[in-house]
Amino acid sequence: MRQISRYFLLFLVSLTAVAGISAQDPTAAERQGRAFIEAISTGDRAKVRSFVEANFGSEMLGMPMQQHLNFASNHYDISRGYEVVSVQEAAPNGTTLLLKNKLTGLYAAMFFSVEDKAPFKIKGIGGRPPKAPAAAASRTLDNAAISEELKGFLKRLADADVFSGAVLLAKDGVPVYKAAYGTANKDYGVPNKIDTKFNLGSMNKMFTAVSIAQLVEKGKLSLDDPLSKFIPDFPDAESSKKIQIKHLLSHTAGLGPYFSKRYQDTSRNKLRTVDDMMALAKQDEKLLFEPGTKWQYSNTGMLVLGKVIEIVSGQSYFDYVRENIYKPAGMINTDAYELDKVNPNLAVGYHKTFTDNGIVWSNNVFQHVMRGGPQGGGYSTVEDLLRFDQAFRSGKLVSPAMVKVLT
């Protein structure tokens, strides 16, 4: 399940009215890029708006102003402004600037393309992989020094309110640093703790995959088995014969995203069991390509594996995972909790909306599933995830040979 927020770099156009620059001027894109970065780095939406109105070309002014402002506000929020370090790459009508994030000290790169005639409007902006300068000298840090650097880094992010959560860094299975920052519930000012349970999004998929691997090792199914052996009519009889278990595990089965418009229009209260979720998926699901021929991320595919686990094991998906993954791994704070029940120490997720009057916070409770499942949406803690890692890698959950297959 991908409920993770994504930030897409928009294609924008801008210009600085510089008279008398020739079409061959190799620095036009650089100057335009620097001017745009300077506008972003003010953190002032009024100034950004003025810049857009005065300098963006007609095509991009057809986009909503809010998109341009949010682009700038988001970049300012995560950086507190950028320092232009250098020109990373230059071309006659395009330049990539190497930037340094003032908040984190990390590097970023942004590409600017301009039209070939004065006043050289910027016609495109996009992210590029940064080519950070080599460190002045290599350093070897002990665990204490690593912890101090990480602590300082995270404190800057937390103080700027761009990070809220729990962090655990381990080496060879032993925690080197762990700490919690920010609030688990902004309504009541409840702080995050190390054992605060956070929504895992799609990380539940790995519990589903390991469960399937356990059943393979017990001889109850094979990675080459057709889906029709267990579910003969999903998404239809013909397709179920083509889809193999390994296709579902590797997102090559040709199934879709699950989170469809029908899902959005359905009461979350009705989706609590794997059967509930399967019934919803079956209404829209169809084979998108021949299994094994392409890759496409699929929540539905992992959901189907959850149903296979139920059929083969004779248990509900939730009971199977609880008894065969969480319990042997020592994961005491992990489950697919029902969100309308009382669940102690469960964090609420939040997202920001940028406005001319500042940031508005909104919780994501009503964007979530009522209960997570094989495809994602469960909850866990940083300590439990380390326990899972160690149990998995040590062969406690599956054999060392299967660990290699899964990874």
PDB file of C-alpha atoms in Angstrom, residues 204-218 220-223 225-227 229-231 245 248-249 274-275 278 299-326 373-376 398 406:
ATOM      1  CA  ASN A 204       3.376  -5.167   5.801  1.00  0.00           C
ATOM      2  CA  LYS A 205       4.125  -6.736   2.440  1.00  0.00           C
ATOM      3  CA  MET A 206       7.339  -8.222   3.807  1.00  0.00           C
ATOM      4  CA  PHE A 207       5.408 -10.028   6.553  1.00  0.00           C
ATOM      5  CA  THR A 208       3.126 -11.446   3.856  1.00  0.00           C
ATOM      6  CA  ALA A 209       6.103 -12.536   1.760  1.00  0.00           C
ATOM      7  CA  VAL A 210       7.825 -14.271   4.679  1.00  0.00           C
ATOM      8  CA  SER A 211       4.567 -16.034   5.567  1.00  0.00           C
ATOM      9  CA  ILE A 212       4.312 -17.397   2.033  1.00  0.00           C
ATOM     10  CA  ALA A 213       7.950 -18.511   2.226  1.00  0.00           C
ATOM     11  CA  GLN A 214       7.250 -20.371   5.473  1.00  0.00           C
ATOM     12  CA  LEU A 215       4.398 -22.258   3.854  1.00  0.00           C
ATOM     13  CA  VAL A 216       6.616 -23.083   0.876  1.00  0.00           C
ATOM     14  CA  GLU A 217       9.227 -24.538   3.195  1.00  0.00           C
ATOM     15  CA  LYS A 218       6.541 -26.581   4.945  1.00  0.00           C
ATOM     16  CA  LYS A 220       2.117 -26.598   1.552  1.00  0.00           C
ATOM     17  CA  LEU A 221       2.596 -24.706  -1.684  1.00  0.00           C
ATOM     18  CA  SER A 222       5.199 -23.920  -4.317  1.00  0.00           C
ATOM     19  CA  LEU A 223       6.396 -20.656  -5.781  1.00  0.00           C
ATOM     20  CA  ASP A 225       1.906 -23.017  -8.166  1.00  0.00           C
ATOM     21  CA  PRO A 226      -0.809 -21.331 -10.241  1.00  0.00           C
ATOM     22  CA  LEU A 227      -3.201 -19.129  -8.355  1.00  0.00           C
ATOM     23  CA  LYS A 229      -4.913 -24.040  -7.293  1.00  0.00           C
ATOM     24  CA  PHE A 230      -6.115 -21.900  -4.400  1.00  0.00           C
ATOM     25  CA  ILE A 231      -8.408 -19.227  -5.853  1.00  0.00           C
ATOM     26  CA  ILE A 245       2.701 -17.422  -6.633  1.00  0.00           C
ATOM     27  CA  LEU A 248       2.392 -12.214  -6.981  1.00  0.00           C
ATOM     28  CA  LEU A 249       5.502 -11.947  -4.794  1.00  0.00           C
ATOM     29  CA  VAL A 274      -9.207 -10.282   3.819  1.00  0.00           C
ATOM     30  CA  ASP A 275     -12.477 -11.519   2.336  1.00  0.00           C
ATOM     31  CA  MET A 278     -10.950  -9.399  -1.869  1.00  0.00           C
ATOM     32  CA  ASN A 299      -1.320  -3.935  -3.777  1.00  0.00           C
ATOM     33  CA  THR A 300      -3.918  -6.364  -5.068  1.00  0.00           C
ATOM     34  CA  GLY A 301      -1.259  -8.995  -5.719  1.00  0.00           C
ATOM     35  CA  MET A 302      -0.119  -8.946  -2.100  1.00  0.00           C
ATOM     36  CA  LEU A 303      -3.726  -8.974  -0.895  1.00  0.00           C
ATOM     37  CA  VAL A 304      -4.301 -12.130  -2.941  1.00  0.00           C
ATOM     38  CA  LEU A 305      -1.281 -13.735  -1.259  1.00  0.00           C
ATOM     39  CA  GLY A 306      -2.930 -12.988   2.065  1.00  0.00           C
ATOM     40  CA  LYS A 307      -5.954 -14.991   0.956  1.00  0.00           C
ATOM     41  CA  VAL A 308      -3.675 -17.821  -0.180  1.00  0.00           C
ATOM     42  CA  ILE A 309      -2.154 -17.843   3.317  1.00  0.00           C
ATOM     43  CA  GLU A 310      -5.630 -18.187   4.816  1.00  0.00           C
ATOM     44  CA  ILE A 311      -6.600 -21.048   2.495  1.00  0.00           C
ATOM     45  CA  VAL A 312      -3.365 -22.994   2.968  1.00  0.00           C
ATOM     46  CA  SER A 313      -2.965 -22.453   6.709  1.00  0.00           C
ATOM     47  CA  GLY A 314      -6.599 -22.675   7.742  1.00  0.00           C
ATOM     48  CA  GLN A 315      -6.175 -19.513   9.827  1.00  0.00           C
ATOM     49  CA  SER A 316      -7.100 -15.913   9.285  1.00  0.00           C
ATOM     50  CA  TYR A 317      -4.253 -13.892   7.788  1.00  0.00           C
ATOM     51  CA  PHE A 318      -4.017 -11.833  10.966  1.00  0.00           C
ATOM     52  CA  ASP A 319      -3.792 -14.870  13.259  1.00  0.00           C
ATOM     53  CA  TYR A 320      -1.224 -16.569  11.050  1.00  0.00           C
ATOM     54  CA  VAL A 321       1.106 -13.573  10.915  1.00  0.00           C
ATOM     55  CA  ARG A 322       0.683 -12.902  14.631  1.00  0.00           C
ATOM     56  CA  GLU A 323       1.598 -16.480  15.556  1.00  0.00           C
ATOM     57  CA  ASN A 324       4.256 -17.220  12.935  1.00  0.00           C
ATOM     58  CA  ILE A 325       5.974 -13.850  12.412  1.00  0.00           C
ATOM     59  CA  TYR A 326       5.368 -11.446  15.277  1.00  0.00           C
ATOM     60  CA  GLY A 373      -3.942  -6.212   5.723  1.00  0.00           C
ATOM     61  CA  PRO A 374      -1.580  -8.306   3.577  1.00  0.00           C
ATOM     62  CA  GLN A 375      -0.931  -5.335   1.292  1.00  0.00           C
ATOM     63  CA  GLY A 376      -0.133  -2.836   4.048  1.00  0.00           C
ATOM     64  CA  VAL A 398      12.745 -19.069   7.377  1.00  0.00           C
ATOM     65  CA  LEU A 406      13.478 -13.381  -0.563  1.00  0.00           C
TER      66      LEU A 406
END
